[in-house]
mmCIF file of C-alpha atoms in Angstrom:
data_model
loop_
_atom_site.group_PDB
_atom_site.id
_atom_site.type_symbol
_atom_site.label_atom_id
_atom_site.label_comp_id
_atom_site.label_asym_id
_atom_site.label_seq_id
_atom_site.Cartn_x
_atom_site.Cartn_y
_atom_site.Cartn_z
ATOM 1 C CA UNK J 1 52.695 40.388 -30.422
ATOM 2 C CA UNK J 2 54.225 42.390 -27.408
ATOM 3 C CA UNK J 3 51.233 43.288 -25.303
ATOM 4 C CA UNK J 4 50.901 46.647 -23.476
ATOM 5 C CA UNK J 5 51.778 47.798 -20.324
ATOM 6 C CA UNK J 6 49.252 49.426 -17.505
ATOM 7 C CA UNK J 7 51.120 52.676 -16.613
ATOM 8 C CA UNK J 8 52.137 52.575 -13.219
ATOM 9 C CA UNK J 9 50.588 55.933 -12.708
ATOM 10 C CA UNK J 10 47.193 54.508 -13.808
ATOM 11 C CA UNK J 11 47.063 52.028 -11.392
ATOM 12 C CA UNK J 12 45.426 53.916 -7.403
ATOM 13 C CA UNK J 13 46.121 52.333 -4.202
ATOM 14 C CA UNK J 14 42.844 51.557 -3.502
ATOM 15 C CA UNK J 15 40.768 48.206 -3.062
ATOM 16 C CA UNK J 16 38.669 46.848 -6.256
ATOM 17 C CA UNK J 17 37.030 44.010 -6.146
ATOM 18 C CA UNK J 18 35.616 43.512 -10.066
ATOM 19 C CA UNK J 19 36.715 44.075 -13.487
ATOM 20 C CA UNK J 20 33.968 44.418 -15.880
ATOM 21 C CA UNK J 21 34.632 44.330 -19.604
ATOM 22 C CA UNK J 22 32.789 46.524 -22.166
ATOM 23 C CA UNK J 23 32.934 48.121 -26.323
ATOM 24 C CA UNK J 24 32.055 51.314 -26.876
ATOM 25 C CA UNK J 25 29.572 50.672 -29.492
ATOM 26 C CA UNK J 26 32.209 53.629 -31.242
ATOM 27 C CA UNK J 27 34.599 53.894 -33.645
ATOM 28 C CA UNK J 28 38.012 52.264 -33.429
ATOM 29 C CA UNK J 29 39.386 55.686 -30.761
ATOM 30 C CA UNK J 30 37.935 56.558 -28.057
ATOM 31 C CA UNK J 31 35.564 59.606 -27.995
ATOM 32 C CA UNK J 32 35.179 61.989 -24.798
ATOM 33 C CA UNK J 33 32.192 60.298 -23.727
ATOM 34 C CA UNK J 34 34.117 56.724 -24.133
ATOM 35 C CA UNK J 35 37.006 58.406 -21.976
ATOM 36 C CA UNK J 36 34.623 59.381 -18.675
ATOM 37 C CA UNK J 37 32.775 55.916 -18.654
ATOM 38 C CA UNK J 38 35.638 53.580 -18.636
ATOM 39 C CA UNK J 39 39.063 53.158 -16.908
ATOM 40 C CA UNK J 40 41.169 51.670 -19.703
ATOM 41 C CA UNK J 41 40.286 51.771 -23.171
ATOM 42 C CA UNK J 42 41.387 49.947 -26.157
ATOM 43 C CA UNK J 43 41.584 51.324 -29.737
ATOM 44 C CA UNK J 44 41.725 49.604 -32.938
ATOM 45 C CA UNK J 45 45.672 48.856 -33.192
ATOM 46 C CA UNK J 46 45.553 47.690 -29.127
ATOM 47 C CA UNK J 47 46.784 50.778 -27.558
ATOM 48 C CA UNK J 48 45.869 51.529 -24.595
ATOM 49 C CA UNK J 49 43.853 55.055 -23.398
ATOM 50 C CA UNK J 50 43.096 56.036 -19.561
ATOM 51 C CA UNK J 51 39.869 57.810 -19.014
ATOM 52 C CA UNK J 52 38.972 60.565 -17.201
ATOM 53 C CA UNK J 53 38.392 58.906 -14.062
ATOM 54 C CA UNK J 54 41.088 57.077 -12.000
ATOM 55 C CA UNK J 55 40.386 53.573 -10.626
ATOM 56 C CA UNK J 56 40.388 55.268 -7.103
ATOM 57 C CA UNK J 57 36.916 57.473 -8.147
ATOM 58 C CA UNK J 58 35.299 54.053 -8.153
ATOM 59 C CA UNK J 59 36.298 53.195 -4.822
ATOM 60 C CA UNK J 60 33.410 54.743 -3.528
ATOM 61 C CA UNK J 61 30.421 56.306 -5.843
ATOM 62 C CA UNK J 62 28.732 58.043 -3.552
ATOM 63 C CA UNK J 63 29.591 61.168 -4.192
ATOM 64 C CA UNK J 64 28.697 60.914 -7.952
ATOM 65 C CA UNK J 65 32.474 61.360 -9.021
ATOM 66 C CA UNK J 66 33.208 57.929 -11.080
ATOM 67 C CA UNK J 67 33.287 56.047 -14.397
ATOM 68 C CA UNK J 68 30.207 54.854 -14.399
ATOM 69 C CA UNK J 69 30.253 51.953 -17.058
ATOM 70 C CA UNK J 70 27.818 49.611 -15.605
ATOM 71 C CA UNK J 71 24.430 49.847 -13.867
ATOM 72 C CA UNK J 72 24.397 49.700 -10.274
ATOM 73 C CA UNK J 73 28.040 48.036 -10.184
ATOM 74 C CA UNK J 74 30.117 51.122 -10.567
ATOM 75 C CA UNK J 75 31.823 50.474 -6.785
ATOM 76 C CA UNK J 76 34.817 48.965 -6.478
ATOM 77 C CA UNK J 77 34.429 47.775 -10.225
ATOM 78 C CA UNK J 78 36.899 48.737 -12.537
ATOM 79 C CA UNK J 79 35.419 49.343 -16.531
ATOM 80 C CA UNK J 80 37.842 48.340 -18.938
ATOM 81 C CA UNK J 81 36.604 49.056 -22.895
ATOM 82 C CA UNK J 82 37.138 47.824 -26.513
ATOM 83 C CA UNK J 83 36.477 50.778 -28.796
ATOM 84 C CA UNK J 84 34.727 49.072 -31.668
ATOM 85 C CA UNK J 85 31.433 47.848 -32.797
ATOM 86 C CA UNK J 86 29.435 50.939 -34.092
ATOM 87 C CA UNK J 87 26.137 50.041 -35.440
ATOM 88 C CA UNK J 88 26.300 46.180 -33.968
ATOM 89 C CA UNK J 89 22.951 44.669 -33.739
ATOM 90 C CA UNK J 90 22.622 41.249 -31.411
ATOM 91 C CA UNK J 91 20.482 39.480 -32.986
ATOM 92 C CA UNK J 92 21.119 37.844 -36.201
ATOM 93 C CA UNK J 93 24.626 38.864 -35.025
ATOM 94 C CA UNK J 94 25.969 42.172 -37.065
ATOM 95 C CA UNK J 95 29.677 43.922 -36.017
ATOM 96 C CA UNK J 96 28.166 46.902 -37.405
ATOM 97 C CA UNK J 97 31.114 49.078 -39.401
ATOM 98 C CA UNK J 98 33.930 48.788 -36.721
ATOM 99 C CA UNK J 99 34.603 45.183 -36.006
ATOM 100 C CA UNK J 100 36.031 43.826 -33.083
ATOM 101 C CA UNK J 101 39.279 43.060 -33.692
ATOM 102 C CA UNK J 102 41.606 39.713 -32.388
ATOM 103 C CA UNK J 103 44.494 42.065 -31.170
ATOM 104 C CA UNK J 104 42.029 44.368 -29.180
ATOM 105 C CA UNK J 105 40.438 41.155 -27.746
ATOM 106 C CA UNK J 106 43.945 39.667 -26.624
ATOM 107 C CA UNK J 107 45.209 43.236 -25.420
ATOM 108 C CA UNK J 108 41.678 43.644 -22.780
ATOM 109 C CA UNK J 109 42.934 39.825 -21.612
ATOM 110 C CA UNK J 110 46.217 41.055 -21.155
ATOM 111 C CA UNK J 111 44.889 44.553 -19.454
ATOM 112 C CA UNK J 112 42.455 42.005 -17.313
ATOM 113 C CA UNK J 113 45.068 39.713 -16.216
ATOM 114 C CA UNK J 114 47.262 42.691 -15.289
ATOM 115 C CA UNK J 115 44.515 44.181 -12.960
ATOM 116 C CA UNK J 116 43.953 40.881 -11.713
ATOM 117 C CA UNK J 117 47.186 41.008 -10.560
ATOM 118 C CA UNK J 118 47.634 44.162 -9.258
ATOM 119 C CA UNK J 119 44.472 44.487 -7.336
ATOM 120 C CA UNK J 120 44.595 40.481 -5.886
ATOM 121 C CA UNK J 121 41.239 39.489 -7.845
ATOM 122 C CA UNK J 122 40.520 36.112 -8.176
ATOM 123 C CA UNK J 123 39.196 35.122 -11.924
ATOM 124 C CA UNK J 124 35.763 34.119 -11.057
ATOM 125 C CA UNK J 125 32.336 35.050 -13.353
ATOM 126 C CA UNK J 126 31.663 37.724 -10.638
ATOM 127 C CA UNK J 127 34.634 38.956 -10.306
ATOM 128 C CA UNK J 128 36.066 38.884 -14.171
ATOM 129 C CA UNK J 129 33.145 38.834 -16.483
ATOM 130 C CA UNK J 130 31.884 41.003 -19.786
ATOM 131 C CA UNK J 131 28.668 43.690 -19.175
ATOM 132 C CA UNK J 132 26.662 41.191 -21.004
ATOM 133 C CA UNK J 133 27.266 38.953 -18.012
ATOM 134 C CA UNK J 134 26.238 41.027 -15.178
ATOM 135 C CA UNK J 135 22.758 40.847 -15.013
ATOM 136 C CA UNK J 136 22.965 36.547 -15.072
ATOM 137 C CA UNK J 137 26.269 36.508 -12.882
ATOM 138 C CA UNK J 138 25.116 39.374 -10.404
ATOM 139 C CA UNK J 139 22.011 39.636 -10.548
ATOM 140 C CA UNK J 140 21.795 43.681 -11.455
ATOM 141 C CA UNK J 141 19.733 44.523 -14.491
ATOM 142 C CA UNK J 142 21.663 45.978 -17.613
ATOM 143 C CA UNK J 143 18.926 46.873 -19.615
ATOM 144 C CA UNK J 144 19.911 44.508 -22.531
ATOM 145 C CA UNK J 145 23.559 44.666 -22.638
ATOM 146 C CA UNK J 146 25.191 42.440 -24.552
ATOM 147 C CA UNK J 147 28.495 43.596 -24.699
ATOM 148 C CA UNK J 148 31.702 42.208 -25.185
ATOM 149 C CA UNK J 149 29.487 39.039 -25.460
ATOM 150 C CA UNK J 150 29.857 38.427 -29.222
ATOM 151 C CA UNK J 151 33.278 38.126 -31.087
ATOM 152 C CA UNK J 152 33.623 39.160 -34.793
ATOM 153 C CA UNK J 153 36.300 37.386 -34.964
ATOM 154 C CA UNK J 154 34.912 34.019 -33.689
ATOM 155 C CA UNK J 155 31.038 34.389 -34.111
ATOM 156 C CA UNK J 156 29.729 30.819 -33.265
ATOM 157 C CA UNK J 157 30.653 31.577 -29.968
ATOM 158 C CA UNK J 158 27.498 31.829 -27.593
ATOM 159 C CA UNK J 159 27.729 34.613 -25.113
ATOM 160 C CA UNK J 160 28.213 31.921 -22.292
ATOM 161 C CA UNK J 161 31.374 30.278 -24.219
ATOM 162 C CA UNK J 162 32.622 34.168 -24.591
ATOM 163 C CA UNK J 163 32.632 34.521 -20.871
ATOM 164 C CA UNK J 164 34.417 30.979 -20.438
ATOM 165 C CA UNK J 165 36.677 31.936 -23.030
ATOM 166 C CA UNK J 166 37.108 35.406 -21.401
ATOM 167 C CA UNK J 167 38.345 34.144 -18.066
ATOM 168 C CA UNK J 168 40.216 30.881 -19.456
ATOM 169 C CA UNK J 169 42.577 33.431 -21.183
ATOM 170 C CA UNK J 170 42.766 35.595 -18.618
ATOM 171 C CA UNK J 171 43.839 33.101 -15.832
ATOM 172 C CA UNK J 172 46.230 31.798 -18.416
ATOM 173 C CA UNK J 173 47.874 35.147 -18.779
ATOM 174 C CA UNK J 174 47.599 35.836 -15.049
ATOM 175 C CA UNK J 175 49.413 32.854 -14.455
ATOM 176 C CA UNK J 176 52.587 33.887 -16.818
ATOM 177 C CA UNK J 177 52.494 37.249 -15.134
#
């Protein structure tokens, strides 16, 4: 289908350098909390939400005005969520009562590839990558995250083929930008 568009408006002037990809752990809409962690959210039918904070509060995080969606990489990080996957348990591999679903996983590529663009970031696993990758990739801790590491929708996937797969399909819809 017709993938959404990043309001102009949503987009600040400002440099980023990282786009890190999360769930909820919600329902398939966003909650308030959902709204002032992340920058672009992603509900059940693949709409797309804009939280509370604009991209430009996580220019700098200094003065403690920003989403702040992942451990000690808040700055110059942009948080884009899937809302899904209440009650999802790692390991054996549960999606808990909201599933992720294939057309919110295709819209966050799309949403991705469009940052990508618009903020000149190279698709690299330290510069694209899921929360569940941050702690390998960059070497902050993340307290167990796991997120958006396992797909419902293709669970044989290990973690490290969801971050492959993450970045192949985003540098394939960068390119047809």
């Amino acid at each position: 289908g017709v993938m959404p568009t990043i309001p102009k408006a949503w987009l600040s002037n400002v440099e980023m350098r990282r786009i890190i990809c999360h769930w909820t752990a919600g329902g398939y809409a966003p909650s308030e909390n959902d709204l002032h962690h992340y920058h672009i959210l992603i509900d059940g039918s693949g709409s797309l939400h804009r939280g509370t904070h604009t991209i430009a509060d996580n220019s700098s995080t200094a003065d403690g005005d920003y989403a702040a969606h992942t451990l000690g990489t808040n700055t110059r990080s942009i948080g884009v969520s899937v809302c899904c996957m209440a009650g999802a348990q790692e390991s054996p591999f549960k999606s808990g009562s909201f599933p992720m679903r294939k057309i919110q996983w295709d819209a966050m590529v799309d949403v991705v590839a469009q940052l990508c663009k618009a903020y000149s970031i190279p698709v690299t696993p330290t510069t694209v990558l899921g929360h569940g990758e941050v702690q390998k990739n960059i070497g902050n801790p993340q307290n167990g995250k796991w997120d958006p590491m396992k797909l419902s929708f293709a669970a044989s996937l290990t973690k490290a083929q969801v971050g492959k797969k993450l970045r192949d399909e985003v540098q394939t819809a960068l390119d047809n930008l």
